[in-house]
Amino acid sequence: MAHYMVRGGNPLSGEVEIAGAKNAALGILAASVMTNETVTIENIPDVSDIRAILNAIEEIGAHVERLDRHSCRINGSGISSQAVVDNDYVRKIRGSYYLIGSLLGRHRRAAVALPGGCNIGLRPIDQHIKGFRALGADVYLAPPGMVVAEAEVLRGAHIYMDVVSVGATINIMMASVMAEGTTTIENAAKEPHVVDTANFLNSMGANIKGAGTDVIRIKGVQKLHGTTYSIIPDQIEAGTFMFAAAATRGDVLIKNVIPKHLEFLTAKLTEIGCQIHESDDEVRVVATKRLGATNAKTLPYPGFPTDMQPQITVLLGLSNGVSIITESIFENRFKYVDELTKMGASIRVEGNTAIITGVGKYTGANLSSPDLRAGAALVIAALAAEGVSEIYDIHYIERGYEDFPEKLRGLGAEIERVDTDQDRRRFSFKIV
Ligand code: EPZ
């Protein structure tokens, strides 16, 4: 079975280029079929969740032309109002729920298989449905596990979100851009990918104001038009490399980032003793000594992101002192702690809190990735550990990290994606 083999111990050093943001790309690609005109999108990350959504829009009639590895031209004029979005891949990814908002907004009808995604909690979509209904849609479940949303007319509405939800905010924005009148979303999510999707829709002729604050106003327009748009860099991929640099006591220049989107991470790393140097679109992380302890609680943006919770826990597991990490977004996001324990970590989980007593070192072990970000965090642990680790279930990691082993090797890490026993033996017996 394909898995990663990692020989730990090398401080990461050098430069790494960050790809486009997966979670922005999912919204933007879904929105790209809301016009009959052609849309060109650049800086798309080449990861499996993105391939799944591109495949989903192609299957329902969009013309997708790959211009190069990171750009494509999309024309959604071939999609009919009777389109049904359903295949095995769509059912596995979370971002497919954006096709409910985009098809409902464009055709007044969407039929989309219930979304999957990482198993990190209950992840209901009640807020999405509440928003669609407020706009006048009839929303119901139909076999086999489909969400159907349909409306004669969509009318702007005042929608107060009961929880801050990235997915519901983006979905309601898409459903309302061509509704009659004005929609107001209160208690909206402020994540950079919400802003990026709003900017993309505005570049297609939408009238969205306030994205990035907690009140978003959308004035309905008659139709959207073609555009060319470049997706923002992935803040979580950038953060993952920042924490990998810190955990291995390395010196890494992370390129193609928006430092403002990384402020919460920069602040925590500085607090525990890293040196951070920022410029316009780069951030350099230098860690020369064992880092200190701290506490953090995951919160919606601009708070500490839940998608960086496993990575900070891995880092603090090696720091000097006791740290407390509280997960307040998803209820099932500490599953990787059992794996870290196999490496010698001393972490006790009580409810949504992890109490971490830093240890001097991790030791290589056989590990299984429970989800995307936890998988990446286990790779960081393996890079910092003494000895060889084998990390399984890497299909999770491949959902969201482009060329992860290649980029890490570029920084001096010893990591290989091995497919066969022969590859495995070759890695194990490599003289170091
Ligand atoms: C998005 O998930 C991201 N996924 C997640 O990234 C990320 O962890 C999460 O936002 C939080 O930042 C995508 O963008 C595809 P939410 P999403 O709706 O939209 C509750 C990764 O690793 N909620 O903001 O599913 C929910 O249960 C992934 O890249 C409701 O109660 O997250 C959670 O507690 C994992 N009802 C909280 O809100 C709803 O209708 C935030 O969820 C919707 C959400």
Tab-separated table of C-alpha atoms and ligand atoms in Angstrom:
chain	number	residue	atom	x	y	z
A	1	MET	CA	0.000	0.000	0.000
A	2	ALA	CA	1.318	3.479	-0.868
A	3	HIS	CA	2.672	5.208	2.193
A	4	TYR	CA	5.394	7.615	3.262
A	5	MET	CA	8.683	6.557	4.780
A	6	VAL	CA	10.493	9.229	6.725
A	7	ARG	CA	13.931	9.164	8.313
A	8	GLY	CA	13.811	11.966	10.841
A	9	GLY	CA	16.441	14.190	12.311
A	10	ASN	CA	17.331	16.628	9.527
A	11	PRO	CA	16.611	20.297	10.307
A	12	LEU	CA	14.644	21.626	7.327
A	13	SER	CA	16.441	24.343	5.465
A	14	GLY	CA	16.011	26.194	2.178
A	15	GLU	CA	13.061	27.601	0.241
A	16	VAL	CA	9.598	26.271	-0.515
A	17	GLU	CA	6.869	27.629	-2.780
A	18	ILE	CA	3.262	27.512	-1.548
A	19	ALA	CA	0.441	26.414	-3.869
A	20	GLY	CA	-2.994	27.992	-4.309
A	21	ALA	CA	-5.485	27.613	-1.473
A	22	LYS	CA	-7.437	24.356	-1.689
A	23	ASN	CA	-10.418	25.621	0.285
A	24	ALA	CA	-10.666	28.813	-1.804
A	25	ALA	CA	-10.297	26.793	-5.014
A	26	LEU	CA	-13.215	24.539	-4.056
A	27	GLY	CA	-15.551	27.547	-3.733
A	28	ILE	CA	-14.186	29.295	-6.800
A	29	LEU	CA	-14.361	26.244	-9.074
A	30	ALA	CA	-17.970	25.627	-8.007
A	31	ALA	CA	-18.774	29.304	-8.692
A	32	SER	CA	-17.047	29.201	-12.085
A	33	VAL	CA	-20.053	27.453	-13.654
A	34	MET	CA	-22.472	30.232	-12.669
A	35	THR	CA	-22.092	31.905	-16.083
A	36	ASN	CA	-22.407	30.799	-19.710
A	37	GLU	CA	-19.185	32.627	-20.474
A	38	THR	CA	-15.684	31.207	-20.159
A	39	VAL	CA	-13.749	31.664	-16.938
A	40	THR	CA	-9.978	31.232	-16.586
A	41	ILE	CA	-8.642	30.297	-13.177
A	42	GLU	CA	-4.976	30.338	-12.210
A	43	ASN	CA	-2.992	29.107	-9.216
A	44	ILE	CA	-5.228	26.052	-8.705
A	45	PRO	CA	-3.510	23.500	-6.428
A	46	ASP	CA	-3.047	20.073	-8.005
A	47	VAL	CA	-4.495	17.948	-5.186
A	48	SER	CA	-7.087	15.198	-5.162
A	49	ASP	CA	-10.001	17.225	-3.708
A	50	ILE	CA	-9.598	19.687	-6.561
A	51	ARG	CA	-9.404	16.957	-9.183
A	52	ALA	CA	-12.657	15.596	-7.703
A	53	ILE	CA	-14.558	18.877	-8.028
A	54	LEU	CA	-13.217	19.504	-11.539
A	55	ASN	CA	-14.329	16.020	-12.483
A	56	ALA	CA	-17.764	16.668	-10.913
A	57	ILE	CA	-18.420	19.824	-12.956
A	58	GLU	CA	-17.165	18.110	-16.114
A	59	GLU	CA	-19.489	15.167	-15.532
A	60	ILE	CA	-22.540	17.438	-15.423
A	61	GLY	CA	-21.626	19.178	-18.688
A	62	ALA	CA	-18.981	21.863	-18.042
A	63	HIS	CA	-16.113	22.095	-20.495
A	64	VAL	CA	-12.849	22.047	-18.545
A	65	GLU	CA	-9.656	22.741	-20.441
A	66	ARG	CA	-6.391	22.335	-18.525
A	67	LEU	CA	-4.025	25.105	-19.634
A	68	ASP	CA	-1.166	23.901	-17.450
A	69	ARG	CA	-0.830	22.110	-14.125
A	70	HIS	CA	-2.284	25.051	-12.183
A	71	SER	CA	-4.628	26.816	-14.583
A	72	CYS	CA	-7.749	25.936	-16.441
A	73	ARG	CA	-10.418	27.411	-18.613
A	74	ILE	CA	-13.969	26.455	-17.668
A	75	ASN	CA	-17.205	26.936	-19.550
A	76	GLY	CA	-20.369	25.949	-17.696
A	77	SER	CA	-22.881	26.671	-20.485
A	78	GLY	CA	-23.440	22.944	-21.064
A	79	ILE	CA	-24.852	22.370	-17.562
A	80	SER	CA	-28.634	21.967	-17.471
A	81	SER	CA	-31.032	22.745	-14.642
A	82	GLN	CA	-31.648	18.995	-14.313
A	83	ALA	CA	-27.977	18.216	-13.549
A	84	VAL	CA	-27.376	15.635	-10.837
A	85	VAL	CA	-23.999	15.778	-9.070
A	86	ASP	CA	-23.153	12.336	-7.807
A	87	ASN	CA	-20.204	9.996	-8.033
A	88	ASP	CA	-17.893	8.239	-5.583
A	89	TYR	CA	-15.429	11.141	-5.450
A	90	VAL	CA	-18.104	13.766	-4.890
A	91	ARG	CA	-19.400	11.770	-1.950
A	92	LYS	CA	-15.911	11.736	-0.400
A	93	ILE	CA	-15.139	15.451	-0.502
A	94	ARG	CA	-16.601	18.265	1.539
A	95	GLY	CA	-16.337	20.994	-1.079
A	96	SER	CA	-18.953	19.352	-3.312
A	97	TYR	CA	-21.542	21.112	-1.126
A	98	TYR	CA	-20.587	24.331	-2.932
A	99	LEU	CA	-22.301	22.968	-6.030
A	100	ILE	CA	-25.611	23.228	-4.138
A	101	GLY	CA	-25.186	27.004	-3.774
A	102	SER	CA	-23.787	27.547	-7.254
A	103	LEU	CA	-26.363	25.446	-9.157
A	104	LEU	CA	-29.241	26.771	-7.059
A	105	GLY	CA	-28.043	30.359	-7.642
A	106	ARG	CA	-27.614	29.830	-11.361
A	107	HIS	CA	-30.397	27.375	-12.344
A	108	ARG	CA	-32.760	27.664	-9.378
A	109	ARG	CA	-32.256	23.923	-8.898
A	110	ALA	CA	-29.483	21.742	-7.475
A	111	ALA	CA	-29.318	18.003	-6.798
A	112	VAL	CA	-26.015	17.097	-5.131
A	113	ALA	CA	-24.886	13.994	-3.216
A	114	LEU	CA	-24.462	14.689	0.506
A	115	PRO	CA	-20.908	15.860	1.182
A	116	GLY	CA	-18.220	13.704	2.793
A	117	GLY	CA	-14.865	15.124	3.898
A	118	CYS	CA	-12.535	14.414	6.792
A	119	ASN	CA	-14.123	12.663	9.753
A	120	ILE	CA	-13.370	15.366	12.308
A	121	GLY	CA	-16.837	15.807	13.775
A	122	LEU	CA	-20.532	15.827	12.976
A	123	ARG	CA	-20.248	18.549	10.340
A	124	PRO	CA	-23.973	19.228	9.775
A	125	ILE	CA	-25.132	21.487	6.912
A	126	ASP	CA	-28.176	22.923	8.674
A	127	GLN	CA	-26.892	26.509	8.329
A	128	HIS	CA	-26.493	26.110	4.563
A	129	ILE	CA	-30.053	24.778	4.340
A	130	LYS	CA	-31.410	27.518	6.587
A	131	GLY	CA	-29.850	30.099	4.243
A	132	PHE	CA	-31.212	28.496	1.055
A	133	ARG	CA	-34.675	28.306	2.597
A	134	ALA	CA	-34.522	31.958	3.679
A	135	LEU	CA	-33.893	32.814	0.011
A	136	GLY	CA	-37.106	30.969	-0.909
A	137	ALA	CA	-35.773	27.532	-1.884
A	138	ASP	CA	-37.444	24.282	-1.070
A	139	VAL	CA	-34.680	22.008	0.289
A	140	TYR	CA	-35.150	18.298	0.927
A	141	LEU	CA	-33.267	15.004	0.988
A	142	ALA	CA	-33.982	12.465	-1.730
A	143	PRO	CA	-32.625	8.948	-2.153
A	144	PRO	CA	-29.834	7.935	-2.599
A	145	GLY	CA	-28.434	10.513	-0.143
A	146	MET	CA	-29.022	13.569	-2.320
A	147	VAL	CA	-29.703	17.152	-1.251
A	148	VAL	CA	-32.199	18.770	-3.596
A	149	ALA	CA	-32.755	22.533	-3.488
A	150	GLU	CA	-35.197	24.235	-5.853
A	151	ALA	CA	-36.942	27.567	-6.174
A	152	GLU	CA	-39.248	29.344	-8.613
A	153	VAL	CA	-37.704	32.627	-7.548
A	154	LEU	CA	-34.844	33.410	-5.140
A	155	ARG	CA	-35.396	36.562	-3.112
A	156	GLY	CA	-32.796	38.391	-1.030
A	157	ALA	CA	-33.180	37.866	2.715
A	158	HIS	CA	-31.653	38.749	6.063
A	159	ILE	CA	-29.856	35.656	7.328
A	160	TYR	CA	-28.324	35.377	10.794
A	161	MET	CA	-25.944	32.429	11.055
A	162	ASP	CA	-26.260	30.505	14.336
A	163	VAL	CA	-22.638	29.344	14.058
A	164	VAL	CA	-19.767	30.891	12.146
A	165	SER	CA	-19.483	28.583	9.156
A	166	VAL	CA	-17.077	28.947	6.241
A	167	GLY	CA	-19.054	26.553	4.063
A	168	ALA	CA	-22.472	28.061	4.778
A	169	THR	CA	-21.203	31.632	4.243
A	170	ILE	CA	-19.725	30.780	0.827
A	171	ASN	CA	-22.728	28.692	-0.182
A	172	ILE	CA	-25.270	31.385	0.726
A	173	MET	CA	-23.188	34.006	-1.098
A	174	MET	CA	-23.325	31.883	-4.250
A	175	ALA	CA	-27.038	31.138	-3.951
A	176	SER	CA	-27.867	34.830	-3.502
A	177	VAL	CA	-25.687	36.612	-6.098
A	178	MET	CA	-28.436	36.434	-8.720
A	179	ALA	CA	-31.409	36.570	-6.319
A	180	GLU	CA	-33.895	39.442	-6.498
A	181	GLY	CA	-32.997	42.209	-4.052
A	182	THR	CA	-30.400	42.283	-1.299
A	183	THR	CA	-29.216	39.493	0.980
A	184	THR	CA	-27.492	40.203	4.275
A	185	ILE	CA	-25.471	37.471	5.992
A	186	GLU	CA	-24.818	38.270	9.653
A	187	ASN	CA	-22.268	36.431	11.774
A	188	ALA	CA	-20.533	35.475	8.531
A	189	ALA	CA	-17.194	33.642	8.423
A	190	LYS	CA	-14.202	35.929	7.710
A	191	GLU	CA	-11.653	33.389	6.443
A	192	PRO	CA	-9.417	34.437	3.533
A	193	HIS	CA	-11.119	31.856	1.312
A	194	VAL	CA	-14.510	33.508	1.956
A	195	VAL	CA	-12.997	36.801	0.788
A	196	ASP	CA	-11.319	35.145	-2.204
A	197	THR	CA	-14.560	33.522	-3.361
A	198	ALA	CA	-16.378	36.873	-2.967
A	199	ASN	CA	-13.640	38.642	-4.956
A	200	PHE	CA	-13.917	36.011	-7.668
A	201	LEU	CA	-17.721	36.392	-7.860
A	202	ASN	CA	-17.334	40.198	-7.973
A	203	SER	CA	-14.885	39.812	-10.855
A	204	MET	CA	-17.732	37.937	-12.639
A	205	GLY	CA	-20.063	40.897	-12.102
A	206	ALA	CA	-21.554	40.074	-8.688
A	207	ASN	CA	-22.143	42.829	-6.137
A	208	ILE	CA	-20.832	41.520	-2.792
A	209	LYS	CA	-19.689	43.903	-0.087
A	210	GLY	CA	-18.285	43.245	3.365
A	211	ALA	CA	-16.573	39.875	2.777
A	212	GLY	CA	-13.896	39.595	5.469
A	213	THR	CA	-16.172	41.221	8.069
A	214	ASP	CA	-19.007	39.535	9.890
A	215	VAL	CA	-21.725	41.230	7.826
A	216	ILE	CA	-21.806	40.515	4.091
A	217	ARG	CA	-24.281	42.287	1.792
A	218	ILE	CA	-25.082	40.836	-1.612
A	219	LYS	CA	-27.102	42.872	-4.085
A	220	GLY	CA	-28.564	40.496	-6.666
A	221	VAL	CA	-27.463	41.020	-10.289
A	222	GLN	CA	-29.149	39.697	-13.474
A	223	LYS	CA	-26.251	37.557	-14.604
A	224	LEU	CA	-22.543	36.856	-14.220
A	225	HIS	CA	-19.883	37.003	-16.922
A	226	GLY	CA	-16.486	35.484	-17.745
A	227	THR	CA	-13.297	36.499	-15.939
A	228	THR	CA	-9.677	35.580	-15.335
A	229	TYR	CA	-8.752	35.068	-11.696
A	230	SER	CA	-5.783	33.860	-9.666
A	231	ILE	CA	-6.445	32.005	-6.388
A	232	ILE	CA	-4.759	33.185	-3.159
A	233	PRO	CA	-1.927	31.121	-1.622
A	234	ASP	CA	-2.849	28.363	0.813
A	235	GLN	CA	-2.475	29.673	4.370
A	236	ILE	CA	-2.678	26.173	5.873
A	237	GLU	CA	-0.023	24.703	3.588
A	238	ALA	CA	2.170	27.710	4.467
A	239	GLY	CA	1.462	27.200	8.172
A	240	THR	CA	2.292	23.520	7.923
A	241	PHE	CA	5.749	24.331	6.508
A	242	MET	CA	6.262	27.030	9.160
A	243	PHE	CA	5.586	24.506	11.922
A	244	ALA	CA	7.699	21.841	10.200
A	245	ALA	CA	10.604	24.313	10.139
A	246	ALA	CA	10.096	25.050	13.841
A	247	ALA	CA	9.730	21.396	14.906
A	248	THR	CA	12.933	20.343	13.119
A	249	ARG	CA	14.822	23.428	14.393
A	250	GLY	CA	15.337	24.526	10.841
A	251	ASP	CA	15.552	27.671	8.752
A	252	VAL	CA	12.997	27.838	5.956
A	253	LEU	CA	11.930	30.620	3.602
A	254	ILE	CA	8.289	30.091	2.670
A	255	LYS	CA	7.480	31.830	-0.608
A	256	ASN	CA	4.234	32.919	-2.262
A	257	VAL	CA	2.317	33.644	0.942
A	258	ILE	CA	0.181	36.511	2.246
A	259	PRO	CA	1.827	37.224	5.651
A	260	LYS	CA	-1.376	38.886	6.934
A	261	HIS	CA	-3.185	35.520	6.624
A	262	LEU	CA	-0.522	33.914	8.825
A	263	GLU	CA	-0.566	36.413	11.698
A	264	PHE	CA	-2.007	34.034	14.293
A	265	LEU	CA	0.698	31.469	13.464
A	266	THR	CA	3.509	34.005	13.382
A	267	ALA	CA	2.390	35.325	16.779
A	268	LYS	CA	2.406	31.850	18.364
A	269	LEU	CA	5.767	30.884	16.876
A	270	THR	CA	7.331	34.156	18.057
A	271	GLU	CA	5.843	33.656	21.523
A	272	ILE	CA	7.513	30.257	21.909
A	273	GLY	CA	10.914	31.432	20.710
A	274	CYS	CA	11.126	31.224	16.889
A	275	GLN	CA	12.519	34.042	14.824
A	276	ILE	CA	10.194	35.150	12.053
A	277	HIS	CA	11.190	37.450	9.204
A	278	GLU	CA	8.415	38.712	6.952
A	279	SER	CA	8.489	40.492	3.620
A	280	ASP	CA	5.759	41.220	1.024
A	281	ASP	CA	5.038	37.656	0.028
A	282	GLU	CA	7.505	35.563	2.000
A	283	VAL	CA	8.009	34.483	5.553
A	284	ARG	CA	11.172	32.945	6.984
A	285	VAL	CA	11.019	30.766	10.084
A	286	VAL	CA	14.192	30.114	12.048
A	287	ALA	CA	14.342	27.931	15.151
A	288	THR	CA	17.748	27.416	16.675
A	289	LYS	CA	16.857	25.976	20.064
A	290	ARG	CA	14.219	23.994	21.902
A	291	LEU	CA	11.028	26.066	21.916
A	292	GLY	CA	8.842	27.026	24.852
A	293	ALA	CA	5.297	26.079	25.840
A	294	THR	CA	2.086	28.000	25.172
A	295	ASN	CA	-1.693	27.664	25.135
A	296	ALA	CA	-4.023	28.077	22.159
A	297	LYS	CA	-7.698	27.700	21.383
A	298	THR	CA	-8.978	27.167	17.874
A	299	LEU	CA	-11.395	29.861	16.714
A	300	PRO	CA	-12.857	31.142	13.461
A	301	TYR	CA	-10.543	33.520	11.537
A	302	PRO	CA	-8.667	35.606	12.628
A	303	GLY	CA	-8.288	33.224	15.580
A	304	PHE	CA	-6.003	30.209	15.634
A	305	PRO	CA	-7.242	27.892	12.827
A	306	THR	CA	-8.559	24.429	13.583
A	307	ASP	CA	-6.726	23.263	10.445
A	308	MET	CA	-3.420	24.014	12.253
A	309	GLN	CA	-4.384	22.397	15.563
A	310	PRO	CA	-2.631	19.040	14.966
A	311	GLN	CA	0.516	20.782	13.699
A	312	ILE	CA	0.849	23.027	16.770
A	313	THR	CA	0.207	20.068	19.069
A	314	VAL	CA	3.052	18.135	17.424
A	315	LEU	CA	5.358	21.117	17.866
A	316	LEU	CA	4.401	21.722	21.505
A	317	GLY	CA	4.857	18.013	22.196
A	318	LEU	CA	8.587	18.705	21.758
A	319	SER	CA	8.677	22.043	23.571
A	320	ASN	CA	9.884	22.801	27.043
A	321	GLY	CA	6.991	22.800	29.533
A	322	VAL	CA	3.262	22.136	29.620
A	323	SER	CA	0.933	23.502	26.935
A	324	ILE	CA	-2.835	23.377	26.601
A	325	ILE	CA	-4.620	23.245	23.265
A	326	THR	CA	-8.396	23.611	23.121
A	327	GLU	CA	-10.335	22.587	20.019
A	328	SER	CA	-13.531	24.610	19.806
A	329	ILE	CA	-14.616	24.050	16.188
A	330	PHE	CA	-14.729	20.280	15.615
A	331	GLU	CA	-15.405	17.703	18.325
A	332	ASN	CA	-13.366	14.853	16.884
A	333	ARG	CA	-10.032	16.363	15.990
A	334	PHE	CA	-7.610	14.736	18.449
A	335	LYS	CA	-7.616	11.247	16.935
A	336	TYR	CA	-3.967	11.565	15.930
A	337	VAL	CA	-2.851	11.858	19.566
A	338	ASP	CA	-2.811	8.050	19.932
A	339	GLU	CA	-0.359	7.924	17.024
A	340	LEU	CA	1.858	10.585	18.605
A	341	THR	CA	1.868	8.613	21.834
A	342	LYS	CA	3.464	5.731	19.907
A	343	MET	CA	6.328	8.126	19.161
A	344	GLY	CA	6.839	8.955	22.825
A	345	ALA	CA	4.671	12.081	23.111
A	346	SER	CA	3.124	12.829	26.479
A	347	ILE	CA	-0.345	14.205	25.726
A	348	ARG	CA	-3.551	13.729	27.677
A	349	VAL	CA	-6.848	14.501	25.979
A	350	GLU	CA	-9.791	15.498	28.138
A	351	GLY	CA	-12.870	16.337	26.106
A	352	ASN	CA	-11.906	19.111	23.700
A	353	THR	CA	-8.609	19.874	25.438
A	354	ALA	CA	-5.145	18.394	25.016
A	355	ILE	CA	-2.682	18.798	27.859
A	356	ILE	CA	0.774	18.464	26.409
A	357	THR	CA	3.908	17.874	28.427
A	358	GLY	CA	6.861	18.441	26.134
A	359	VAL	CA	9.300	15.555	25.704
A	360	GLY	CA	12.924	15.807	24.591
A	361	LYS	CA	12.390	13.748	21.442
A	362	TYR	CA	10.008	11.632	19.388
A	363	THR	CA	10.989	8.184	18.160
A	364	GLY	CA	10.039	6.872	14.694
A	365	ALA	CA	6.979	4.580	14.547
A	366	ASN	CA	4.359	3.112	12.198
A	367	LEU	CA	1.558	5.638	11.993
A	368	SER	CA	-1.806	6.012	10.350
A	369	SER	CA	-3.232	9.384	9.192
A	370	PRO	CA	-6.717	9.860	10.603
A	371	ASP	CA	-7.449	12.908	8.387
A	372	LEU	CA	-5.781	15.494	6.172
A	373	ARG	CA	-4.231	17.953	8.646
A	374	ALA	CA	-3.510	15.314	11.281
A	375	GLY	CA	-1.711	13.328	8.563
A	376	ALA	CA	0.468	16.335	7.729
A	377	ALA	CA	1.151	16.839	11.441
A	378	LEU	CA	2.304	13.232	11.786
A	379	VAL	CA	4.727	13.830	8.914
A	380	ILE	CA	6.124	16.800	10.868
A	381	ALA	CA	6.482	14.580	13.940
A	382	ALA	CA	8.291	11.964	11.853
A	383	LEU	CA	10.650	14.588	10.387
A	384	ALA	CA	11.562	15.713	13.888
A	385	ALA	CA	11.837	12.161	15.296
A	386	GLU	CA	14.838	9.950	15.770
A	387	GLY	CA	14.732	6.978	13.378
A	388	VAL	CA	12.386	5.813	10.646
A	389	SER	CA	8.595	6.271	10.572
A	390	GLU	CA	6.102	4.805	8.139
A	391	ILE	CA	2.925	6.832	7.620
A	392	TYR	CA	-0.134	5.124	6.130
A	393	ASP	CA	-3.467	6.411	4.795
A	394	ILE	CA	-1.679	9.169	2.935
A	395	HIS	CA	-4.642	9.581	0.574
A	396	TYR	CA	-5.896	12.026	3.220
A	397	ILE	CA	-2.709	14.085	2.969
A	398	GLU	CA	-2.886	14.017	-0.828
A	399	ARG	CA	-6.329	15.645	-0.662
A	400	GLY	CA	-4.769	18.938	0.305
A	401	TYR	CA	-0.970	19.049	-0.075
A	402	GLU	CA	0.560	19.277	-3.521
A	403	ASP	CA	3.881	17.421	-3.905
A	404	PHE	CA	4.296	17.186	-0.126
A	405	PRO	CA	7.230	14.724	-0.097
A	406	GLU	CA	8.944	16.482	-3.025
A	407	LYS	CA	8.705	19.899	-1.331
A	408	LEU	CA	10.021	18.463	1.937
A	409	ARG	CA	12.899	16.737	0.139
A	410	GLY	CA	13.747	20.124	-1.378
A	411	LEU	CA	14.273	21.289	2.215
A	412	GLY	CA	16.602	18.414	3.038
A	413	ALA	CA	14.071	15.967	4.498
A	414	GLU	CA	14.402	12.250	3.928
A	415	ILE	CA	10.913	11.257	2.878
A	416	GLU	CA	9.712	8.955	0.105
A	417	ARG	CA	6.301	7.885	-1.110
A	418	VAL	CA	6.797	4.143	-1.407
A	419	ASP	CA	4.469	1.844	-3.324
A	420	THR	CA	6.151	-1.539	-3.266
A	421	ASP	CA	8.129	-3.694	-0.846
A	422	GLN	CA	11.144	-3.117	-3.026
A	423	ASP	CA	10.829	0.702	-2.613
A	424	ARG	CA	10.415	0.135	1.090
A	425	ARG	CA	13.541	-1.984	1.380
A	426	ARG	CA	15.490	0.497	-0.734
A	427	PHE	CA	14.569	3.305	1.685
A	428	SER	CA	15.233	1.193	4.800
A	429	PHE	CA	18.701	0.142	3.717
A	430	LYS	CA	19.780	3.487	2.296
A	431	ILE	CA	23.114	4.369	3.873
A	432	VAL	CA	22.929	7.667	5.733
B	1	EPZ	C1	-14.261	24.351	6.222
B	1	EPZ	O1	-15.097	23.249	6.595
B	1	EPZ	C2	-12.987	23.745	5.678
B	1	EPZ	N1	-13.336	22.908	4.531
B	1	EPZ	C3	-12.280	22.932	6.761
B	1	EPZ	O2	-11.049	22.520	6.233
B	1	EPZ	C4	-12.024	23.807	7.972
B	1	EPZ	O3	-11.534	23.007	9.012
B	1	EPZ	C5	-13.325	24.480	8.426
B	1	EPZ	O4	-13.952	25.198	7.321
B	1	EPZ	C6	-13.117	25.476	9.549
B	1	EPZ	O5	-12.225	26.483	9.145
B	1	EPZ	C7	-13.530	23.440	3.350
B	1	EPZ	O6	-13.391	24.646	3.147
B	1	EPZ	C8	-13.878	22.516	2.238
B	1	EPZ	P1	-17.531	25.160	8.934
B	1	EPZ	P2	-16.625	23.471	6.853
B	1	EPZ	O7	-18.842	25.111	8.227
B	1	EPZ	O8	-17.142	24.477	5.884
B	1	EPZ	C9	-20.501	23.808	12.457
B	1	EPZ	C10	-9.282	21.037	5.812
B	1	EPZ	O9	-8.522	20.343	6.522
B	1	EPZ	N2	-21.557	23.868	11.422
B	1	EPZ	O10	-16.835	26.468	9.036
B	1	EPZ	O11	-17.247	22.138	6.909
B	1	EPZ	C11	-19.486	22.694	12.190
B	1	EPZ	O12	-19.939	21.459	12.676
B	1	EPZ	C12	-10.751	21.127	6.148
B	1	EPZ	O13	-8.918	21.652	4.796
B	1	EPZ	C13	-22.868	23.664	11.798
B	1	EPZ	O14	-23.190	23.419	12.951
B	1	EPZ	O15	-16.566	24.089	8.306
B	1	EPZ	C14	-18.277	23.236	12.888
B	1	EPZ	O16	-18.380	22.967	14.254
B	1	EPZ	C15	-11.161	20.238	7.260
B	1	EPZ	N3	-23.825	23.736	10.824
B	1	EPZ	C16	-18.367	24.751	12.686
B	1	EPZ	O17	-19.743	25.000	12.376
B	1	EPZ	C17	-23.536	24.021	9.531
B	1	EPZ	O18	-24.453	24.086	8.700
B	1	EPZ	C18	-17.518	25.308	11.569
B	1	EPZ	O19	-17.728	24.545	10.381
B	1	EPZ	C19	-22.202	24.234	9.174
B	1	EPZ	C20	-21.217	24.156	10.150
